[in-house]
Amino acid sequence: MNVPAYHAVGIGAGPANLSLAALYQGVRSEGAAAGGGGGLALFDRQAGPAWHEALLHPGVGMQTSWLKDLVSVVDPTHPLSFLNYLVTTGRFFALLNSQFDSLPRREYQAYLAWAAQRMDGLHYGVDIDRISLTPDGFQVWAGGVPQAVAAHLVLGVGSRPVLPAALRGLPPDAVFIADELGARLAAMDGHRHEPVAVLGGGQTGCEAVVRLIGLGFTDIKWIGRGQWFKTIDDSPLANDFYRPEHQKFLQGLTLSTRRRLIEEQRHTGDALTPGAMKSLYQANYGAMLEKGAGFPARIHIGHDVTGATMDGDTVVLHCETSEQQADIPVRHAVVAMGREKTPIPFDDELRRRVDVDDHGEMIVESDCSVRWKSREGHRIYAMNRARFSHGIPDANLTLLPVRAALILNSMFDREVYRLEDSLCTVAWG
Ligand SMILES: Cc1cc2nc3c(=O)[nH]c(=O)nc-3n(C[C@H](O)[C@H](O)[C@H](O)COP(=O)(O)OP(=O)(O)OC[C@H]3O[C@@H](n4cnc5c(N)ncnc54)[C@H](O)[C@@H]3O)c2cc1C
């Protein structure tokens, strides 16, 4: 079979690999010449460009500034900047004058789709289920059919929601992940005055609660383990963790020190935006005024949900609180208890060649290349996979173009993009 040959192949076409594809445009002909005619190809299992579509509830906003688009941080003159999207689609003044505190996530998704339409080599609706090694490089497969072979491989597979083991095996219309809430709302309509729980004190849980308040649910229990649901520290110092200079500093440390420091910085990113919490309080207050009754949503802090059982149609959530145990009966439980790395479909031979650390995680070098027992000239790069070498921003949109630029500089063995970040208030130590 004649398998299309590329210079590089990317698995996933989320923001990470889209940023790479956008910046690759500047070196496409060079890459194509090196890679058997094709430049960069991306494969994504989604039917078309989409960004956490299932969680795009009305009114949800970005955690990051629109300046942190696919390209601007390294190439503000790039045609796929967010600013160019706004101007060429005629939205510039309308968006500006709407004075959003945070950009609507739906707008960012529309921007990604606009950018994707202006790129070559994107293949949607292709679920890559095997990556193997051939003498020509990496071959990627879907349903037993090879889709492409390439000198280099870029992993941008992102994350997926987790349903904890203790909550599995229950009726799926009673206990389900937050990504399913939108699709299940019609079936829940008759239960608006029955108790509904949202599990998990993060942004996704908060947004699910606001959605339920907006739809007239009157007994919502937002349940989380922590003693308070932390909001992101958006101070200037906290933001200094999200810049290339800090990544460079981290690279110089031992893995154990890096892990410790990065854990300490966790709440600069893994937390709620203050705006989301404010929306919840305001929605709750507004619903209370409208109905003339109590608040529809209550926040149950310090409740660790350790399991659940069914009692007829009722889900009984078993919780441990700071000093005792509590059972909370609800009609539905919406689970927003975090995400995990999407598995990478390496075949057995390739998996054996990839080096992992003591935690079983791939070792990702400062240029985002994965350490592996390599075939000469072939490299694997990984994005959103290196929290403990590249820091919290690794899973975040802020440094996407920086990471893509690091990869291109490494892939082409020259400085395709110059990365400059020396004007920094902080002396890291
Ligand atoms: C609801 C939500 C909101 C967020 N908001 C922000 C924010 O405002 N600011 C911020 O900085 N960060 C935010 N994040 C965190 C992070 O920036 C995003 O998760 C971002 O989407 C990560 O980009 P990615 O490309 O690495 O992964 P993803 O966006 O998850 O993309 C991965 C892609 O890979 C595809 N894929 C995976 N495996 C395969 C396979 N085997 N074959 C084919 N395709 C495959 C998937 O279909 C998916 O499209 C948010 C996260 C979530 C969940």
CSV table of C-alpha atoms and ligand atoms in Angstrom, one decimal:
chain,number,residue,atom,x,y,z
A,1,MET,CA,0.0,0.0,0.0
A,2,ASN,CA,1.2,3.5,-0.8
A,3,VAL,CA,1.3,5.3,2.5
A,4,PRO,CA,1.5,9.1,2.3
A,5,ALA,CA,4.9,10.3,3.5
A,6,TYR,CA,5.3,13.4,5.7
A,7,HIS,CA,8.1,15.2,7.4
A,8,ALA,CA,6.1,15.1,10.7
A,9,VAL,CA,2.9,13.7,11.8
A,10,GLY,CA,0.9,14.9,14.8
A,11,ILE,CA,-1.7,12.9,16.8
A,12,GLY,CA,-4.5,15.3,17.9
A,13,ALA,CA,-5.5,18.6,16.5
A,14,GLY,CA,-6.3,20.4,19.8
A,15,PRO,CA,-4.8,23.9,20.5
A,16,ALA,CA,-1.3,22.4,21.1
A,17,ASN,CA,-0.9,20.8,17.7
A,18,LEU,CA,-2.8,23.6,16.0
A,19,SER,CA,-0.2,26.0,17.3
A,20,LEU,CA,2.5,23.8,15.9
A,21,ALA,CA,0.7,23.5,12.5
A,22,ALA,CA,0.3,27.3,12.4
A,23,LEU,CA,4.0,28.0,13.1
A,24,TYR,CA,5.0,25.2,10.7
A,25,GLN,CA,3.5,27.1,7.8
A,26,GLY,CA,6.6,29.3,7.7
A,27,VAL,CA,8.9,26.2,7.1
A,28,ARG,CA,6.4,24.0,5.3
A,29,SER,CA,8.3,23.8,2.0
A,30,GLU,CA,11.6,23.1,3.8
A,31,GLY,CA,9.9,20.3,5.8
A,32,ALA,CA,8.1,18.9,2.8
A,33,ALA,CA,11.4,18.7,0.9
A,34,ALA,CA,12.9,16.8,3.8
A,35,GLY,CA,9.9,14.5,4.3
A,36,GLY,CA,8.9,12.8,1.1
A,37,GLY,CA,6.7,15.5,-0.3
A,38,GLY,CA,4.3,16.1,2.6
A,39,GLY,CA,5.0,18.7,5.4
A,40,LEU,CA,3.1,18.2,8.6
A,41,ALA,CA,-0.1,16.1,8.9
A,42,LEU,CA,-2.4,16.2,11.9
A,43,PHE,CA,-4.9,13.5,12.7
A,44,ASP,CA,-7.8,14.0,15.1
A,45,ARG,CA,-10.6,11.6,16.0
A,46,GLN,CA,-13.1,14.5,16.3
A,47,ALA,CA,-15.4,15.1,13.3
A,48,GLY,CA,-14.1,18.7,12.9
A,49,PRO,CA,-12.4,21.4,14.8
A,50,ALA,CA,-13.8,21.5,18.3
A,51,TRP,CA,-12.5,22.5,21.8
A,52,HIS,CA,-14.0,20.7,24.8
A,53,GLU,CA,-17.3,21.2,23.0
A,54,ALA,CA,-19.3,19.3,25.6
A,55,LEU,CA,-18.3,21.8,28.3
A,56,LEU,CA,-19.3,24.9,26.3
A,57,HIS,CA,-22.2,25.9,28.6
A,58,PRO,CA,-23.8,29.3,27.9
A,59,GLY,CA,-21.6,32.1,29.3
A,60,VAL,CA,-18.5,30.1,30.1
A,61,GLY,CA,-15.3,32.1,29.8
A,62,MET,CA,-11.6,31.6,29.2
A,63,GLN,CA,-9.0,31.4,32.1
A,64,THR,CA,-6.4,33.1,29.9
A,65,SER,CA,-6.1,36.3,27.9
A,66,TRP,CA,-7.0,36.4,24.2
A,67,LEU,CA,-3.4,37.5,23.6
A,68,LYS,CA,-2.4,34.0,24.3
A,69,ASP,CA,-3.5,32.6,20.9
A,70,LEU,CA,-1.9,30.0,18.7
A,71,VAL,CA,0.9,32.2,17.4
A,72,SER,CA,1.3,35.8,18.8
A,73,VAL,CA,3.6,35.1,21.7
A,74,VAL,CA,6.4,34.1,19.3
A,75,ASP,CA,5.1,35.7,16.0
A,76,PRO,CA,2.6,38.6,16.4
A,77,THR,CA,2.6,39.2,12.7
A,78,HIS,CA,1.4,35.7,11.9
A,79,PRO,CA,-1.9,35.7,9.8
A,80,LEU,CA,-3.5,33.2,12.2
A,81,SER,CA,-3.4,35.6,15.2
A,82,PHE,CA,-6.6,36.1,17.2
A,83,LEU,CA,-6.5,39.8,16.3
A,84,ASN,CA,-6.5,38.9,12.6
A,85,TYR,CA,-9.4,36.5,13.2
A,86,LEU,CA,-11.4,39.3,14.9
A,87,VAL,CA,-10.7,41.9,12.2
A,88,THR,CA,-11.2,39.7,9.1
A,89,THR,CA,-14.4,38.2,10.5
A,90,GLY,CA,-15.8,41.7,11.3
A,91,ARG,CA,-16.0,41.1,15.0
A,92,PHE,CA,-13.4,43.4,16.3
A,93,PHE,CA,-15.5,46.3,17.5
A,94,ALA,CA,-18.4,44.1,18.6
A,95,LEU,CA,-16.2,42.0,20.8
A,96,LEU,CA,-14.2,44.9,22.1
A,97,ASN,CA,-17.3,46.9,23.1
A,98,SER,CA,-18.9,43.9,24.7
A,99,GLN,CA,-16.2,44.4,27.4
A,100,PHE,CA,-16.1,40.8,28.5
A,101,ASP,CA,-14.0,40.2,31.7
A,102,SER,CA,-12.9,36.9,30.1
A,103,LEU,CA,-13.2,35.9,26.5
A,104,PRO,CA,-16.2,33.5,25.9
A,105,ARG,CA,-14.8,30.0,25.4
A,106,ARG,CA,-17.2,29.6,22.4
A,107,GLU,CA,-15.3,32.5,20.7
A,108,TYR,CA,-11.9,30.8,21.3
A,109,GLN,CA,-13.4,27.7,19.7
A,110,ALA,CA,-14.6,29.7,16.8
A,111,TYR,CA,-11.1,31.1,16.4
A,112,LEU,CA,-9.6,27.7,16.4
A,113,ALA,CA,-12.0,26.5,13.7
A,114,TRP,CA,-11.2,29.6,11.7
A,115,ALA,CA,-7.5,29.0,12.0
A,116,ALA,CA,-7.9,25.2,11.2
A,117,GLN,CA,-9.7,26.1,8.0
A,118,ARG,CA,-6.6,28.0,6.9
A,119,MET,CA,-4.1,25.2,7.5
A,120,ASP,CA,-3.1,22.3,5.2
A,121,GLY,CA,-2.7,18.7,6.3
A,122,LEU,CA,-5.5,18.4,8.9
A,123,HIS,CA,-7.4,15.1,8.9
A,124,TYR,CA,-10.5,14.9,11.1
A,125,GLY,CA,-12.6,11.9,12.0
A,126,VAL,CA,-9.5,9.7,12.1
A,127,ASP,CA,-8.9,7.8,15.4
A,128,ILE,CA,-5.2,6.8,15.5
A,129,ASP,CA,-5.2,3.4,17.3
A,130,ARG,CA,-1.6,2.3,16.6
A,131,ILE,CA,1.8,4.0,16.2
A,132,SER,CA,4.5,1.8,15.0
A,133,LEU,CA,8.1,2.1,13.8
A,134,THR,CA,9.2,1.4,10.2
A,135,PRO,CA,12.6,2.0,8.5
A,136,ASP,CA,11.1,5.3,7.2
A,137,GLY,CA,10.0,6.5,10.6
A,138,PHE,CA,6.7,6.5,12.4
A,139,GLN,CA,3.6,4.9,10.9
A,140,VAL,CA,0.2,5.8,12.2
A,141,TRP,CA,-2.8,3.6,11.8
A,142,ALA,CA,-6.5,3.8,12.1
A,143,GLY,CA,-8.7,0.6,12.0
A,144,GLY,CA,-5.9,-1.5,10.6
A,145,VAL,CA,-5.2,1.0,7.8
A,146,PRO,CA,-1.9,2.9,7.7
A,147,GLN,CA,-2.7,6.6,7.4
A,148,ALA,CA,0.8,8.2,7.2
A,149,VAL,CA,4.5,7.6,7.7
A,150,ALA,CA,6.7,10.4,8.9
A,151,ALA,CA,10.3,11.2,10.1
A,152,HIS,CA,9.0,12.8,13.3
A,153,LEU,CA,6.1,12.3,15.6
A,154,VAL,CA,4.3,15.0,17.7
A,155,LEU,CA,2.0,13.8,20.4
A,156,GLY,CA,-0.8,16.4,21.2
A,157,VAL,CA,-3.5,14.0,22.5
A,158,GLY,CA,-4.5,16.1,25.5
A,159,SER,CA,-6.6,14.9,28.4
A,160,ARG,CA,-9.9,13.1,29.1
A,161,PRO,CA,-12.3,13.3,32.0
A,162,VAL,CA,-12.1,10.7,34.8
A,163,LEU,CA,-14.9,8.8,36.4
A,164,PRO,CA,-13.3,7.5,39.7
A,165,ALA,CA,-13.4,3.7,40.3
A,166,ALA,CA,-15.6,4.2,43.4
A,167,LEU,CA,-18.4,5.7,41.2
A,168,ARG,CA,-18.3,3.2,38.3
A,169,GLY,CA,-20.9,0.6,37.6
A,170,LEU,CA,-23.9,2.8,38.6
A,171,PRO,CA,-26.7,3.6,36.2
A,172,PRO,CA,-25.2,6.0,33.6
A,173,ASP,CA,-28.3,8.3,33.7
A,174,ALA,CA,-27.9,8.7,37.5
A,175,VAL,CA,-24.1,9.1,37.8
A,176,PHE,CA,-22.2,10.6,34.8
A,177,ILE,CA,-19.3,12.9,33.9
A,178,ALA,CA,-19.8,16.6,33.5
A,179,ASP,CA,-19.1,16.3,29.8
A,180,GLU,CA,-22.4,14.4,29.5
A,181,LEU,CA,-24.5,17.0,31.3
A,182,GLY,CA,-25.6,19.0,28.3
A,183,ALA,CA,-26.8,15.8,26.5
A,184,ARG,CA,-28.7,14.6,29.6
A,185,LEU,CA,-30.5,17.8,30.5
A,186,ALA,CA,-33.6,17.0,28.5
A,187,ALA,CA,-34.0,13.7,30.4
A,188,MET,CA,-33.4,15.5,33.8
A,189,ASP,CA,-36.0,18.2,33.1
A,190,GLY,CA,-38.7,16.4,35.2
A,191,HIS,CA,-36.4,16.2,38.2
A,192,ARG,CA,-35.7,20.0,38.6
A,193,HIS,CA,-37.0,20.0,42.1
A,194,GLU,CA,-35.2,16.9,43.2
A,195,PRO,CA,-31.6,17.0,44.6
A,196,VAL,CA,-28.8,17.0,42.1
A,197,ALA,CA,-25.1,16.8,43.2
A,198,VAL,CA,-22.1,18.1,41.3
A,199,LEU,CA,-19.0,16.5,42.5
A,200,GLY,CA,-15.6,18.3,42.3
A,201,GLY,CA,-14.7,21.8,43.4
A,202,GLY,CA,-13.0,22.9,40.2
A,203,GLN,CA,-14.0,25.1,37.2
A,204,THR,CA,-15.9,22.3,35.5
A,205,GLY,CA,-18.0,21.6,38.6
A,206,CYS,CA,-18.6,25.3,39.1
A,207,GLU,CA,-19.8,25.8,35.5
A,208,ALA,CA,-22.1,22.7,35.8
A,209,VAL,CA,-23.7,24.3,39.0
A,210,VAL,CA,-24.3,27.6,37.2
A,211,ARG,CA,-25.9,25.8,34.3
A,212,LEU,CA,-28.3,23.9,36.6
A,213,ILE,CA,-29.2,27.1,38.5
A,214,GLY,CA,-29.9,28.8,35.1
A,215,LEU,CA,-32.2,25.9,34.1
A,216,GLY,CA,-34.3,26.2,37.3
A,217,PHE,CA,-33.0,23.3,39.4
A,218,THR,CA,-33.8,24.1,43.0
A,219,ASP,CA,-31.7,21.7,45.1
A,220,ILE,CA,-28.2,21.6,43.8
A,221,LYS,CA,-25.4,20.3,46.1
A,222,TRP,CA,-21.9,21.3,45.0
A,223,ILE,CA,-19.7,18.8,46.8
A,224,GLY,CA,-15.9,18.9,47.1
A,225,ARG,CA,-13.2,17.4,49.2
A,226,GLY,CA,-11.2,20.6,50.1
A,227,GLN,CA,-12.0,23.0,53.0
A,228,TRP,CA,-12.5,25.7,50.4
A,229,PHE,CA,-12.7,25.7,46.6
A,230,LYS,CA,-9.6,27.6,45.7
A,231,THR,CA,-9.5,30.3,43.1
A,232,ILE,CA,-6.6,30.9,40.7
A,233,ASP,CA,-3.9,33.3,41.9
A,234,ASP,CA,-3.8,35.8,38.9
A,235,SER,CA,-1.3,38.2,40.5
A,236,PRO,CA,1.7,39.4,38.6
A,237,LEU,CA,4.0,37.2,40.5
A,238,ALA,CA,1.9,34.1,39.9
A,239,ASN,CA,1.8,34.9,36.2
A,240,ASP,CA,5.6,35.0,36.1
A,241,PHE,CA,5.5,31.2,36.5
A,242,TYR,CA,3.9,31.2,33.0
A,243,ARG,CA,6.8,32.4,31.0
A,244,PRO,CA,9.7,30.9,29.1
A,245,GLU,CA,12.2,32.3,31.6
A,246,HIS,CA,10.7,30.2,34.4
A,247,GLN,CA,10.6,27.1,32.3
A,248,LYS,CA,14.3,27.5,31.6
A,249,PHE,CA,14.9,27.8,35.3
A,250,LEU,CA,13.0,24.6,36.0
A,251,GLN,CA,15.0,22.7,33.4
A,252,GLY,CA,18.2,23.3,35.5
A,253,LEU,CA,16.8,21.5,38.6
A,254,THR,CA,16.7,17.9,39.6
A,255,LEU,CA,13.5,16.1,38.9
A,256,SER,CA,12.6,15.8,42.6
A,257,THR,CA,13.1,19.5,43.3
A,258,ARG,CA,11.1,20.3,40.2
A,259,ARG,CA,8.2,18.1,41.4
A,260,ARG,CA,8.2,19.9,44.8
A,261,LEU,CA,8.3,23.4,43.3
A,262,ILE,CA,5.6,22.6,40.7
A,263,GLU,CA,3.3,21.1,43.4
A,264,GLU,CA,3.7,24.4,45.4
A,265,GLN,CA,2.7,26.4,42.3
A,266,ARG,CA,-0.4,24.2,41.6
A,267,HIS,CA,-3.0,26.8,42.5
A,268,THR,CA,-1.7,29.3,40.0
A,269,GLY,CA,-3.5,27.2,37.4
A,270,ASP,CA,-5.5,24.2,38.8
A,271,ALA,CA,-8.2,26.2,40.4
A,272,LEU,CA,-11.3,28.2,39.8
A,273,THR,CA,-11.3,31.6,38.1
A,274,PRO,CA,-12.6,34.2,40.5
A,275,GLY,CA,-15.1,35.2,37.8
A,276,ALA,CA,-16.6,31.7,37.7
A,277,MET,CA,-17.1,31.7,41.5
A,278,LYS,CA,-18.7,35.2,41.3
A,279,SER,CA,-21.0,34.0,38.5
A,280,LEU,CA,-22.2,31.2,40.7
A,281,TYR,CA,-22.8,33.4,43.7
A,282,GLN,CA,-24.7,36.0,41.6
A,283,ALA,CA,-26.8,33.3,39.8
A,284,ASN,CA,-27.6,31.8,43.2
A,285,TYR,CA,-28.6,35.2,44.6
A,286,GLY,CA,-30.6,36.0,41.5
A,287,ALA,CA,-32.5,32.7,41.6
A,288,MET,CA,-33.2,33.3,45.3
A,289,LEU,CA,-34.7,36.7,44.6
A,290,GLU,CA,-36.8,35.4,41.7
A,291,LYS,CA,-38.3,32.4,43.5
A,292,GLY,CA,-38.6,34.1,46.9
A,293,ALA,CA,-37.1,31.0,48.5
A,294,GLY,CA,-33.7,29.9,49.7
A,295,PHE,CA,-30.6,29.5,47.5
A,296,PRO,CA,-31.0,26.8,44.9
A,297,ALA,CA,-27.3,25.8,45.3
A,298,ARG,CA,-25.4,25.0,48.4
A,299,ILE,CA,-21.7,24.4,48.6
A,300,HIS,CA,-20.7,21.3,50.6
A,301,ILE,CA,-17.0,21.7,51.3
A,302,GLY,CA,-14.9,19.2,53.1
A,303,HIS,CA,-16.9,16.2,51.8
A,304,ASP,CA,-14.8,13.4,50.3
A,305,VAL,CA,-17.1,11.2,48.2
A,306,THR,CA,-15.8,7.7,48.8
A,307,GLY,CA,-18.5,5.7,47.0
A,308,ALA,CA,-22.2,5.6,46.0
A,309,THR,CA,-25.0,3.1,46.0
A,310,MET,CA,-28.5,3.1,44.5
A,311,ASP,CA,-31.7,3.1,46.6
A,312,GLY,CA,-34.4,2.7,43.9
A,313,ASP,CA,-33.9,5.8,41.6
A,314,THR,CA,-31.9,7.6,44.3
A,315,VAL,CA,-28.1,7.8,44.3
A,316,VAL,CA,-26.8,7.7,47.9
A,317,LEU,CA,-23.4,9.4,48.0
A,318,HIS,CA,-21.2,8.1,50.8
A,319,CYS,CA,-19.0,11.0,52.1
A,320,GLU,CA,-16.3,11.4,54.7
A,321,THR,CA,-16.3,14.8,56.3
A,322,SER,CA,-13.6,16.2,58.6
A,323,GLU,CA,-14.8,14.2,61.6
A,324,GLN,CA,-17.7,12.0,60.5
A,325,GLN,CA,-19.4,10.2,57.7
A,326,ALA,CA,-22.4,11.4,55.8
A,327,ASP,CA,-24.8,10.0,53.2
A,328,ILE,CA,-26.3,12.4,50.7
A,329,PRO,CA,-29.2,11.2,48.7
A,330,VAL,CA,-29.6,12.7,45.2
A,331,ARG,CA,-31.4,12.0,41.9
A,332,HIS,CA,-28.4,12.6,39.7
A,333,ALA,CA,-24.7,13.0,40.4
A,334,VAL,CA,-22.6,15.0,37.9
A,335,VAL,CA,-19.0,14.1,38.2
A,336,ALA,CA,-16.3,16.7,37.6
A,337,MET,CA,-13.4,15.2,39.5
A,338,GLY,CA,-10.6,15.8,37.2
A,339,ARG,CA,-8.9,14.7,34.0
A,340,GLU,CA,-6.2,12.3,33.1
A,341,LYS,CA,-3.7,12.1,30.2
A,342,THR,CA,-5.2,10.5,27.1
A,343,PRO,CA,-3.4,7.2,26.4
A,344,ILE,CA,-0.9,7.1,23.5
A,345,PRO,CA,-1.5,4.2,21.1
A,346,PHE,CA,2.2,3.2,20.8
A,347,ASP,CA,2.5,-0.4,19.7
A,348,ASP,CA,4.5,-2.8,22.0
A,349,GLU,CA,7.8,-2.3,20.3
A,350,LEU,CA,7.7,1.4,20.3
A,351,ARG,CA,6.4,1.5,23.9
A,352,ARG,CA,9.4,-0.5,25.0
A,353,ARG,CA,11.8,2.0,23.4
A,354,VAL,CA,10.3,5.0,25.2
A,355,ASP,CA,12.1,5.9,28.4
A,356,VAL,CA,10.0,6.6,31.5
A,357,ASP,CA,10.8,8.0,34.9
A,358,ASP,CA,10.1,6.4,38.4
A,359,HIS,CA,6.5,7.6,38.1
A,360,GLY,CA,6.1,5.8,34.8
A,361,GLU,CA,5.9,9.1,32.9
A,362,MET,CA,7.7,9.7,29.6
A,363,ILE,CA,10.9,11.7,30.0
A,364,VAL,CA,10.4,15.0,28.1
A,365,GLU,CA,13.5,17.0,27.4
A,366,SER,CA,13.8,20.8,27.4
A,367,ASP,CA,13.1,20.9,23.6
A,368,CYS,CA,9.9,18.8,24.2
A,369,SER,CA,11.5,15.7,22.7
A,370,VAL,CA,10.8,12.4,24.3
A,371,ARG,CA,13.8,10.3,25.4
A,372,TRP,CA,13.7,7.0,23.6
A,373,LYS,CA,15.9,4.3,22.1
A,374,SER,CA,15.8,6.0,18.8
A,375,ARG,CA,16.3,5.3,15.2
A,376,GLU,CA,18.8,7.8,13.9
A,377,GLY,CA,17.1,11.0,12.7
A,378,HIS,CA,13.7,10.3,14.0
A,379,ARG,CA,12.3,12.2,16.9
A,380,ILE,CA,9.2,12.0,19.1
A,381,TYR,CA,7.9,15.3,20.7
A,382,ALA,CA,5.2,15.5,23.3
A,383,MET,CA,3.0,18.4,24.3
A,384,ASN,CA,0.8,18.7,27.4
A,385,ARG,CA,2.7,15.7,28.8
A,386,ALA,CA,5.5,17.2,30.8
A,387,ARG,CA,4.0,18.9,33.9
A,388,PHE,CA,7.0,18.0,36.0
A,389,SER,CA,9.7,19.1,33.6
A,390,HIS,CA,8.0,22.1,31.9
A,391,GLY,CA,5.8,23.2,34.8
A,392,ILE,CA,2.1,24.0,35.2
A,393,PRO,CA,1.9,25.9,31.9
A,394,ASP,CA,2.6,22.7,30.0
A,395,ALA,CA,-1.2,21.9,30.1
A,396,ASN,CA,-2.2,25.5,29.6
A,397,LEU,CA,-2.7,27.7,26.5
A,398,THR,CA,-0.3,30.5,27.6
A,399,LEU,CA,2.9,29.0,26.2
A,400,LEU,CA,1.5,27.0,23.3
A,401,PRO,CA,3.4,29.0,20.7
A,402,VAL,CA,6.6,28.9,22.7
A,403,ARG,CA,6.4,25.1,23.0
A,404,ALA,CA,5.6,24.8,19.3
A,405,ALA,CA,8.6,27.0,18.5
A,406,LEU,CA,10.9,24.9,20.7
A,407,ILE,CA,9.8,21.8,18.8
A,408,LEU,CA,10.3,23.4,15.4
A,409,ASN,CA,13.8,24.7,16.4
A,410,SER,CA,14.7,21.2,17.4
A,411,MET,CA,13.0,19.5,14.5
A,412,PHE,CA,14.8,21.7,12.0
A,413,ASP,CA,18.1,21.8,14.0
A,414,ARG,CA,18.2,25.6,13.8
A,415,GLU,CA,16.6,28.7,15.3
A,416,VAL,CA,13.4,28.9,13.2
A,417,TYR,CA,11.9,31.1,15.9
A,418,ARG,CA,13.8,33.2,18.3
A,419,LEU,CA,12.6,33.0,21.9
A,420,GLU,CA,13.4,36.1,23.9
A,421,ASP,CA,12.3,36.5,27.6
A,422,SER,CA,14.9,38.2,29.7
A,423,LEU,CA,13.0,41.2,31.2
A,424,CYS,CA,11.9,39.5,34.4
A,425,THR,CA,11.2,40.9,37.9
A,426,VAL,CA,11.7,37.6,39.7
A,427,ALA,CA,15.1,36.0,40.6
A,428,TRP,CA,14.2,32.3,40.7
A,429,GLY,CA,15.8,30.2,43.4
B,1,LIG,C1,-13.2,22.9,29.8
B,1,LIG,C2,-11.7,23.3,29.8
B,1,LIG,C3,-11.4,24.7,29.7
B,1,LIG,C4,-10.1,25.1,29.6
B,1,LIG,N1,-9.8,26.4,29.5
B,1,LIG,C5,-8.6,26.8,29.5
B,1,LIG,C6,-8.3,28.2,29.4
B,1,LIG,O1,-9.1,29.1,29.4
B,1,LIG,N2,-7.0,28.6,29.4
B,1,LIG,C7,-5.9,27.7,29.5
B,1,LIG,O2,-4.8,28.0,29.4
B,1,LIG,N3,-6.2,26.3,29.6
B,1,LIG,C8,-7.5,25.9,29.6
B,1,LIG,N4,-7.7,24.6,29.7
B,1,LIG,C9,-6.6,23.6,29.7
B,1,LIG,C10,-5.9,23.3,28.4
B,1,LIG,O3,-5.5,24.5,27.8
B,1,LIG,C11,-6.8,22.7,27.4
B,1,LIG,O4,-7.2,21.4,27.9
B,1,LIG,C12,-6.3,22.5,26.0
B,1,LIG,O5,-7.4,22.0,25.2
B,1,LIG,C13,-5.1,21.6,25.9
B,1,LIG,O6,-4.8,21.5,24.5
B,1,LIG,P1,-4.2,20.1,23.8
B,1,LIG,O7,-4.1,20.4,22.4
B,1,LIG,O8,-3.0,19.7,24.6
B,1,LIG,O9,-5.3,19.0,24.2
B,1,LIG,P2,-6.9,18.8,23.7
B,1,LIG,O10,-7.5,20.1,23.5
B,1,LIG,O11,-7.4,17.9,24.7
B,1,LIG,O12,-6.7,18.2,22.3
B,1,LIG,C14,-6.3,16.8,22.1
B,1,LIG,C15,-6.9,16.4,20.8
B,1,LIG,O13,-6.3,15.1,20.5
B,1,LIG,C16,-7.3,14.2,19.9
B,1,LIG,N5,-6.9,12.9,20.1
B,1,LIG,C17,-6.5,12.3,21.3
B,1,LIG,N6,-6.1,11.0,21.1
B,1,LIG,C18,-6.3,10.8,19.7
B,1,LIG,C19,-6.0,9.7,18.9
B,1,LIG,N7,-5.5,8.5,19.4
B,1,LIG,N8,-6.3,9.8,17.6
B,1,LIG,C20,-6.8,11.0,17.1
B,1,LIG,N9,-7.0,12.1,17.8
B,1,LIG,C21,-6.8,12.0,19.1
B,1,LIG,C22,-8.6,14.6,20.7
B,1,LIG,O14,-9.8,14.3,19.9
B,1,LIG,C23,-8.4,16.2,20.9
B,1,LIG,O15,-9.0,16.9,19.9
B,1,LIG,C24,-9.1,24.1,29.7
B,1,LIG,C25,-9.4,22.8,29.8
B,1,LIG,C26,-10.7,22.4,29.9
B,1,LIG,C27,-11.0,20.9,30.0
